[in-house]
Coordinates of C-alpha atoms in Angstrom, one line a residue:
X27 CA -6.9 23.6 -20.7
X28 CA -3.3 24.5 -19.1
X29 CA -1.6 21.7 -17.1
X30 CA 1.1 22.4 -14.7
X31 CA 2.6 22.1 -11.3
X32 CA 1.0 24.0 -8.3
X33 CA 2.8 26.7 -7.0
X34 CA 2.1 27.8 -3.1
X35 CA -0.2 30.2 -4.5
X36 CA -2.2 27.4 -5.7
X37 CA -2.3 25.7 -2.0
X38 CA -5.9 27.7 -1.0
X39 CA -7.4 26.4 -3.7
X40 CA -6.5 23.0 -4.0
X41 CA -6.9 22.5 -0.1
X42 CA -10.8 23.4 -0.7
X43 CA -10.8 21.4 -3.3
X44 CA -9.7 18.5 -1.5
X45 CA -11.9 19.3 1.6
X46 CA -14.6 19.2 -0.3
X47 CA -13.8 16.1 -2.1
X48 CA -12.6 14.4 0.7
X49 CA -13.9 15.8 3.8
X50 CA -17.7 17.4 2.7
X51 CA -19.2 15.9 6.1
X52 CA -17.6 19.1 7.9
X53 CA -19.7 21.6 5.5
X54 CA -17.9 24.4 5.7
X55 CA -14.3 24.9 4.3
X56 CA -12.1 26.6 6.7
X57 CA -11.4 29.6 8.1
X58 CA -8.8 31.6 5.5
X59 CA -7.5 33.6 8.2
X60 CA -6.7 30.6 10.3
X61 CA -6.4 28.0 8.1
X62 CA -6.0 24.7 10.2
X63 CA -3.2 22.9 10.6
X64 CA -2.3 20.2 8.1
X65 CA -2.1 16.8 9.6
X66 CA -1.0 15.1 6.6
X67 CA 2.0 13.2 7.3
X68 CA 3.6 13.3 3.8
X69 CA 4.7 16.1 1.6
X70 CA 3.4 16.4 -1.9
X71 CA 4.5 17.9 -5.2
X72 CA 1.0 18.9 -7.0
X73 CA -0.3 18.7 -10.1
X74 CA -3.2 20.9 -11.4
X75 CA -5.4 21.9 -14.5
X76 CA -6.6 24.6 -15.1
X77 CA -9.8 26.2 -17.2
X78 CA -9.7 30.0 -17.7
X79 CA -7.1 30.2 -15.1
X80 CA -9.2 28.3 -12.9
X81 CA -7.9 25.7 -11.0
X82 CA -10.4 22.4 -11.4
X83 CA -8.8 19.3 -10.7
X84 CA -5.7 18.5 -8.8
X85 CA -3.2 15.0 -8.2
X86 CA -0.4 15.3 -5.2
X87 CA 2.8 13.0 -5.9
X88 CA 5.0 11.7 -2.7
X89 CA 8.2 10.5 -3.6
X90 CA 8.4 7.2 -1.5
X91 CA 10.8 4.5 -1.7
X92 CA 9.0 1.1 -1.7
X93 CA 10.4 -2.6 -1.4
X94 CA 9.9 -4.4 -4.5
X95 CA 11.4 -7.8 -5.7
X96 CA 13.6 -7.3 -2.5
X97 CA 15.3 -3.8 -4.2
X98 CA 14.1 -0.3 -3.0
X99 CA 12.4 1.6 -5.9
X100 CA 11.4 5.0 -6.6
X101 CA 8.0 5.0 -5.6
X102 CA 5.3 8.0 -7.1
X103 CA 2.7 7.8 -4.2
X104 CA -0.5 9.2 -5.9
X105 CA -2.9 11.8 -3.4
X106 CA -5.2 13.8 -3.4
X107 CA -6.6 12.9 -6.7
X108 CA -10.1 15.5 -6.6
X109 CA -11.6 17.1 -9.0
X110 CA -14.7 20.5 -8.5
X111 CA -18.2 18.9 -9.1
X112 CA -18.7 21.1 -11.6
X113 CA -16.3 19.2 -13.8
X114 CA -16.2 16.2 -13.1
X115 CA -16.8 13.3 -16.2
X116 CA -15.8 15.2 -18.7
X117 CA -12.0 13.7 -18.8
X118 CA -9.9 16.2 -17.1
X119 CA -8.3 13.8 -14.5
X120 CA -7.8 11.2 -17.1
X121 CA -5.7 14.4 -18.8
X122 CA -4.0 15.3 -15.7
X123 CA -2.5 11.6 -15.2
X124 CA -0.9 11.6 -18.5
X125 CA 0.4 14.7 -17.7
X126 CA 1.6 13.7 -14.3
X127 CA 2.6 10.4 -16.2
X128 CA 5.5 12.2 -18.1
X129 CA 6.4 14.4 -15.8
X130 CA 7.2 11.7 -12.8
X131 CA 9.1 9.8 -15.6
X132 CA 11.5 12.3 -16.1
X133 CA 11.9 12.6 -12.4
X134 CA 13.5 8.9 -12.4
X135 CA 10.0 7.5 -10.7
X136 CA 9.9 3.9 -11.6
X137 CA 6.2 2.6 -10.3
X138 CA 3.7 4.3 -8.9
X139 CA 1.4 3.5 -6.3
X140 CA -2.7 4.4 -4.8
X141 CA -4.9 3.8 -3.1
X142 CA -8.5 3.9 -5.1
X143 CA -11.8 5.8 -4.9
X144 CA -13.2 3.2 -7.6
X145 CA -10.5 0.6 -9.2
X146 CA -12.6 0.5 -12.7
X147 CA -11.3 4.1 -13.3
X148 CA -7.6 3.4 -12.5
X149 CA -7.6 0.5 -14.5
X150 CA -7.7 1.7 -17.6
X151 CA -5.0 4.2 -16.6
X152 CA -2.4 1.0 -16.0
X153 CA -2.6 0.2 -12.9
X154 CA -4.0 -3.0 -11.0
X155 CA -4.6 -4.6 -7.8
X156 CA -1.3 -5.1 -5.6
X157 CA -2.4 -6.5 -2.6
X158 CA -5.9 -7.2 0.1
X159 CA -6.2 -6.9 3.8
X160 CA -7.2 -9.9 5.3
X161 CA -9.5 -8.7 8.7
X162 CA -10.0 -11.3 11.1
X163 CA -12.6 -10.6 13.5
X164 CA -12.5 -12.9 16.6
X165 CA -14.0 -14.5 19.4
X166 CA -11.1 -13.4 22.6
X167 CA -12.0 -16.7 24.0
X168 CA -11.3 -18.6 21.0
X169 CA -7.4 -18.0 21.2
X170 CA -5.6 -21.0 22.2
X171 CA -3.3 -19.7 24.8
X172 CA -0.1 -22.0 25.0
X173 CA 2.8 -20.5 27.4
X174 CA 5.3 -18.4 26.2
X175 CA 8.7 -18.2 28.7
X176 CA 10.8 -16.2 27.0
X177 CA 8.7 -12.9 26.1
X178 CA 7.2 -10.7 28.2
X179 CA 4.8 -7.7 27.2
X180 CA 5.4 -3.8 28.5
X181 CA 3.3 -0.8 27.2
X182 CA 5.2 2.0 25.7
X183 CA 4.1 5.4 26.5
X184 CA 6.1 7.5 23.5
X185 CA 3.7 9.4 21.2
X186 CA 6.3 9.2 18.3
X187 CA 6.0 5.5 18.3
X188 CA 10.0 5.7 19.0
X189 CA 10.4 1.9 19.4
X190 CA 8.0 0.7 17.1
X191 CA 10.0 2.0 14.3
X192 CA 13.0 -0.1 14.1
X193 CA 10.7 -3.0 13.8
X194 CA 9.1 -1.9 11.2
X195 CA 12.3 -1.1 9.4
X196 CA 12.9 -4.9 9.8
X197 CA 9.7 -6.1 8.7
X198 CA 9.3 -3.5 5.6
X199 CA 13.0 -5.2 5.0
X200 CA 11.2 -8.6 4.4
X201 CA 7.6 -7.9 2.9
X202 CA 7.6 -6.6 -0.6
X203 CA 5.1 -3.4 -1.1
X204 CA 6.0 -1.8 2.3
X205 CA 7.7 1.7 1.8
X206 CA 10.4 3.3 4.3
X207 CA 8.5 5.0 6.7
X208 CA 10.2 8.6 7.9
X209 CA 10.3 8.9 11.6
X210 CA 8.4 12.4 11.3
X211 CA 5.4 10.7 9.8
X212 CA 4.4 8.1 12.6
X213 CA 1.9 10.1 14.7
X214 CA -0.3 11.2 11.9
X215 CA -0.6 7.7 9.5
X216 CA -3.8 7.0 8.4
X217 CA -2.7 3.1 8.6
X218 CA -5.6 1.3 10.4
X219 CA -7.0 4.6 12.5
X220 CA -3.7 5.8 13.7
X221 CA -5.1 9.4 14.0
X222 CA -7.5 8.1 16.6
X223 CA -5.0 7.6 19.6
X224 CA -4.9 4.4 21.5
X225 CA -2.6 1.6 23.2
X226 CA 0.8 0.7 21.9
X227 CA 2.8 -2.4 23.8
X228 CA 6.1 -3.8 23.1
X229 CA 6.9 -7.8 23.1
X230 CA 10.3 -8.4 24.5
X231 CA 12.8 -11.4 25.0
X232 CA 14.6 -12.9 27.6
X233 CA 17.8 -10.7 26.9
X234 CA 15.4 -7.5 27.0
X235 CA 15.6 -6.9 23.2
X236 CA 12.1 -6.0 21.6
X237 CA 11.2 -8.4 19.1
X238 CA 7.6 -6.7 18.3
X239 CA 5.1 -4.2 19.0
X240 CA 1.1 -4.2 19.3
X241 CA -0.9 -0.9 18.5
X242 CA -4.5 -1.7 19.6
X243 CA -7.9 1.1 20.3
X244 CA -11.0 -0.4 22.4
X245 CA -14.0 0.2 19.8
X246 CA -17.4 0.6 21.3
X247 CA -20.9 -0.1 19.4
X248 CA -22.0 2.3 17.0
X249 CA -23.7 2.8 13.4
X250 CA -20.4 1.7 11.6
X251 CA -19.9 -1.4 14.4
X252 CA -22.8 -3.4 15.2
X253 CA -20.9 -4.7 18.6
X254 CA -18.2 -3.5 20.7
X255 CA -14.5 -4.9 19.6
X256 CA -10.6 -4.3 20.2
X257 CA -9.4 -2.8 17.1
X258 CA -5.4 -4.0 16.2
X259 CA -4.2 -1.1 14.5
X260 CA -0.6 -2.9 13.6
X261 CA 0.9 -6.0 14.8
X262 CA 4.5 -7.4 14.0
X263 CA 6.2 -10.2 15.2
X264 CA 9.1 -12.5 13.6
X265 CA 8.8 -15.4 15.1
X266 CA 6.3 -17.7 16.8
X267 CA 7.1 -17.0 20.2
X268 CA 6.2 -13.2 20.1
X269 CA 2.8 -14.4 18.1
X270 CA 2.0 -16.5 20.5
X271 CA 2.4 -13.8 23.2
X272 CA 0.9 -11.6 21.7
X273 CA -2.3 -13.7 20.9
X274 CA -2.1 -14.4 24.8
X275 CA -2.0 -11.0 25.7
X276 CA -5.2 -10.2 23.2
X277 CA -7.0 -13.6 24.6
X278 CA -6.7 -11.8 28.4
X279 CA -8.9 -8.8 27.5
X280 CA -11.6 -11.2 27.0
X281 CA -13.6 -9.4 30.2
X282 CA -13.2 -6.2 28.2
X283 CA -14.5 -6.9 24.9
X284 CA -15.9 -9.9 23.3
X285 CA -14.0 -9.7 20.1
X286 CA -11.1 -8.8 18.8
X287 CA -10.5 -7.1 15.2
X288 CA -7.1 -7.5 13.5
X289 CA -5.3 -7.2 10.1
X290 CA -2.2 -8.9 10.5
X291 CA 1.1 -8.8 7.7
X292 CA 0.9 -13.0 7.4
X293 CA -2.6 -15.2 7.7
X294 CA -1.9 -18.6 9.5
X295 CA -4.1 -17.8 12.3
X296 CA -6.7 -20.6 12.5
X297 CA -4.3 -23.0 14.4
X298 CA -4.5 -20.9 17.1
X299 CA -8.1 -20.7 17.5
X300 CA -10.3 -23.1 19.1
X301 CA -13.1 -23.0 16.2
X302 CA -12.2 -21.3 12.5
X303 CA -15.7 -20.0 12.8
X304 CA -15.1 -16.2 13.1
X305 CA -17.3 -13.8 13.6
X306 CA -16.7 -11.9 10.0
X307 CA -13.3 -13.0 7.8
X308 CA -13.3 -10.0 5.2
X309 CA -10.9 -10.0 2.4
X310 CA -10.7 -6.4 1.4
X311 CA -9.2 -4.7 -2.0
X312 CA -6.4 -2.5 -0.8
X313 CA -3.8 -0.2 -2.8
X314 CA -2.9 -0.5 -6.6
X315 CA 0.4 -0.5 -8.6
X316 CA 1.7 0.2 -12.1
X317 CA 5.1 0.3 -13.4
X318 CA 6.3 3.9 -15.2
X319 CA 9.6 2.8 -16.2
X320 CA 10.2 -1.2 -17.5
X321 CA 13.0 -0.6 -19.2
X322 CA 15.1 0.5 -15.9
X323 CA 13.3 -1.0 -13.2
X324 CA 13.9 -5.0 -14.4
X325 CA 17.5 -4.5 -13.8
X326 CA 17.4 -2.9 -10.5
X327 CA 15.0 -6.1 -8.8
X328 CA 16.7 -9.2 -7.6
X329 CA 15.9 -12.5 -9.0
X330 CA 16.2 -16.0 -7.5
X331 CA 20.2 -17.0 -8.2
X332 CA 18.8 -20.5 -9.5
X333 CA 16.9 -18.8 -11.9
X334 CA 18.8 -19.0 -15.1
X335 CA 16.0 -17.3 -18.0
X336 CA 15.1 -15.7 -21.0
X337 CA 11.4 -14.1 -21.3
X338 CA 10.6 -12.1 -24.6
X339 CA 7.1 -9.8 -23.8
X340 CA 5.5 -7.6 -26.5
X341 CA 4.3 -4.9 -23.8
X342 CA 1.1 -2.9 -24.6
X343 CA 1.0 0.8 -22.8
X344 CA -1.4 3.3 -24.6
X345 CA 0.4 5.9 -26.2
X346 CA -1.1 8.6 -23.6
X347 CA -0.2 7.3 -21.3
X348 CA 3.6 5.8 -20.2
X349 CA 4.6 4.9 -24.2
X350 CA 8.0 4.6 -24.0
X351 CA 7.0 1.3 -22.3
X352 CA 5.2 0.5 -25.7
X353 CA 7.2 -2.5 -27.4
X354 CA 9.2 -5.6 -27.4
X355 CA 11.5 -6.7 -23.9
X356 CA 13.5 -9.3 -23.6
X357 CA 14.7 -10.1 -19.6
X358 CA 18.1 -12.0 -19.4
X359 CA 18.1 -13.6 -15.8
X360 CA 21.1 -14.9 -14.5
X361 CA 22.9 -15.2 -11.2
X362 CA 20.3 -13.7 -9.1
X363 CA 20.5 -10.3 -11.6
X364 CA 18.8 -9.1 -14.9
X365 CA 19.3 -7.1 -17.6
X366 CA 17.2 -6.1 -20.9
X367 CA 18.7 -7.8 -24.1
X368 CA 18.8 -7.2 -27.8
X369 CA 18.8 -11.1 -27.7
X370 CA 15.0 -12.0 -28.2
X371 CA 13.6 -15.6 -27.0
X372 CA 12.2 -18.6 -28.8
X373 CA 9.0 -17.3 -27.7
X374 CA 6.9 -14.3 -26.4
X375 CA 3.9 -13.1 -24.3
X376 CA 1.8 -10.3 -25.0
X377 CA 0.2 -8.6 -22.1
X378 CA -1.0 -5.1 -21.2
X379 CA 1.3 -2.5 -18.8
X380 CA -1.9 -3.6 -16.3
X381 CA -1.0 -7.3 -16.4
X382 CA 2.7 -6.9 -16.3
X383 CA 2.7 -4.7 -13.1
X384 CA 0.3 -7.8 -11.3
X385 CA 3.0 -10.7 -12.4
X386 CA 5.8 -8.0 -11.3
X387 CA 4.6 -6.9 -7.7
X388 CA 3.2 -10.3 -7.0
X389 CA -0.4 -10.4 -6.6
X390 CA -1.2 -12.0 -9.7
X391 CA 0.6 -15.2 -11.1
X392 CA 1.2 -15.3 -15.2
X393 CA -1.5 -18.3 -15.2
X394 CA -4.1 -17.1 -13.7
X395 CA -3.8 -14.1 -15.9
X396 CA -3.3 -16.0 -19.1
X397 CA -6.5 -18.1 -17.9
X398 CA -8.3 -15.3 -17.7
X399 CA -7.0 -14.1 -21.3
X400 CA -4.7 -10.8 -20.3
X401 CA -1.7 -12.7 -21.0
X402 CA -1.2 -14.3 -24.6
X403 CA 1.4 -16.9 -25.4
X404 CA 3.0 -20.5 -25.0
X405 CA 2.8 -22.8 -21.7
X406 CA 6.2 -22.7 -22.1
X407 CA 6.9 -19.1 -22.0
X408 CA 4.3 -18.5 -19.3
X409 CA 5.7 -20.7 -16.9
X410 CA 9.2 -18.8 -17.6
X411 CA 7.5 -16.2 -16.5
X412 CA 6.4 -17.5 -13.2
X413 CA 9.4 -19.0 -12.1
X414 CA 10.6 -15.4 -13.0
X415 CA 8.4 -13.8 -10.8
X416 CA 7.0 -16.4 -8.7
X417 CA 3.5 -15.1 -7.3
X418 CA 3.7 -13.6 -3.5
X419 CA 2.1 -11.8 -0.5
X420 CA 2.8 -8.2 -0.6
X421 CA 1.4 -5.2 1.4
X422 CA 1.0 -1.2 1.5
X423 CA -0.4 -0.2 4.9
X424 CA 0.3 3.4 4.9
X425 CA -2.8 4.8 3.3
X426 CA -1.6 8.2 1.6

């Protein structure tokens, strides 16, 4: 087996390989004298193996930047993870991602990110949940609509999604597990059916300043969708007067379609609903997370400046996998930074790369891990640990 990076030689093959992993409903690969036009918004360094000079398998990195602990961190976006039929079981992607492991190491990634095909597999390879959309599908008539003087709604016509952006800037600026999203990128994101056109509308204030936007598609009935519903692609908002004109706006289609569908960024909705009984209120496994580098990502985070701490972990990562993360770390917190210490504490925790990555993005706190035996060690030390990283909502919406 020969492991490498793809040249643009390679680019034939590993688009029919990802076709057919990815996009077998069409059949047919495509035409090699007129090869279709890519609509993949992000740009990816690839990874292959080879057998006999045979490209089988294949992993894409994007280099994204992604918020984390309120710091921006060198993100490895994984895509495009396929292997040929042929050879598939027999290890070979397992072998590619300690290859890819090392190799996005020495480019100064920190963490990496995915989105899985089955999380089972990318367990054992380090990484673990990092957050869950929460889809609310809802009765139009159920909003409470309350009236809202200051903020009036205006659809926006722009296919690049022009002022939509700078919102998101702010919110990705607030929400952990958001990356920066390039301008060139917004028409073709996967995030919540983006490719599939539809409405976008922009929530002003009294001053004219936009304070959010809506992107929204009118879904009809069909083998996927039992009944007809408004799809919200993306809503953001900062305060409670553009929610609440916004839930007003969605409450007046009510003659257009009889629910609505939506995956908002926070989850107090039922106090604006007549009845909490929804018509389906799906909590879904989204992306996954593992840190490549702990020795230089836990000084770049920010802590809380109250948080005055010593924490000791004896860190399991397999040795093929990231094992220069393999030993004993001791975090020094002080003064809203942190740095790694020769100085151990009274006490340690054991825990694997897995469980470490959880407590770290969020999505797990240290007790319910320990509970549930991933984390070994004293009260004491655990609860260091979670006032350390205290547990918190985090999301990844842009589906690479």
């Amino acid at each position: 087996m020969n492991f490498r990076e793809a040249t643009n030689e390679d680019q034939v093959v590993i688009r029919k390989i990802a076709r057919y992993a990815f996009s077998g409903y069409r059949n047919k690969y495509e035409d090699p004298n007129s090869p279709e036009p890519s609509d993949f918004p992000y740009s990816a360094r690839d990874y292959v193996v080879e057998d006999f000079n045979t490209i089988i398998a294949v992993i894409g990195v994007i280099d994204f930047s992604q918020r984390l602990r309120g710091s921006w961190i060198k993100m490895a976006g994984m895509t495009r993870v396929a292997c040929r039929p042929e050879y598939r079981r027999q290890g070979h992607i397992t072998k590619l991602f300690q290859f890819v492991f090392k190799k996005i190491h020495e480019q100064n990634f920190l963490v990496s990110a995915l989105y899985p095909f089955v999380f089972s597999f990318y367990q054992n390879l380090g990484y673990g949940q990092a957050d869950s959309l929460h889809v609310y599908t809802i009765k139009s008539s159920d909003i409470i609509q309350e009236p809202v003087s200051n903020r009036v709604i205006v659809e926006d016509f722009d296919p690049n999604y022009t002022r939509c952006q700078p919102l998101y800037k702010r919110l990705s600026q607030q929400i952990d597990g958001l990356v920066k999203r390039p301008a060139s990128v917004w028409k073709n994101l996967d995030s919540w059916d983006w490719k599939k056109h539809g409405f976008q509308f922009i929530c002003q204030d009294s001053q004219g300043r936009d304070v959010g936007y809506l992107l929204l598609r009118f879904e009809r009935k069909n083998q996927d969708y039992p009944f007809p519903f408004l799809g919200v692609r993306e809503i953001v908002y900062f305060d409670s007067e553009t929610k609440q004109a916004f839930l007003n706006f969605l409450a007046n289609h009510d003659s257009q379609r009889e629910y609505i569908k939506l995956v908002p960024f926070e989850f107090n909705l039922l106090p604006y609903l007549k009845s909490p009984r929804m018509k389906e209120n799906q909590v879904i496994a989204n992306s996954m997370f593992r840190i490549i580098d702990v020795e230089h990502l836990l000084p770049r985070l920010k802590y809380r400046e109250d948080i005055n701490e010593r924490i000791t972990i004896d860190l399991e990562d397999p040795a093929t996998q990231c094992p220069w993360n393999n030993g004993v770390f001791t975090l020094e917190v002080k003064d809203g930074n942190g740095k790694i210490t020769t100085q151990s504490s009274s006490d340690s925790l054991r825990m694997g790369i897995k469980a470490f990555g959880q407590v770290l993005i969020g999505f797990h706190g240290p007790k319910e891990l320990a509970e549930a035996g991933q984390i070994q060690g004293s009260t004491q030390s655990i609860d260091v640990l979670a006032r350390i990283f205290p547990k918190q909502t985090t999301s990844l919406r842009d589906f690479f």
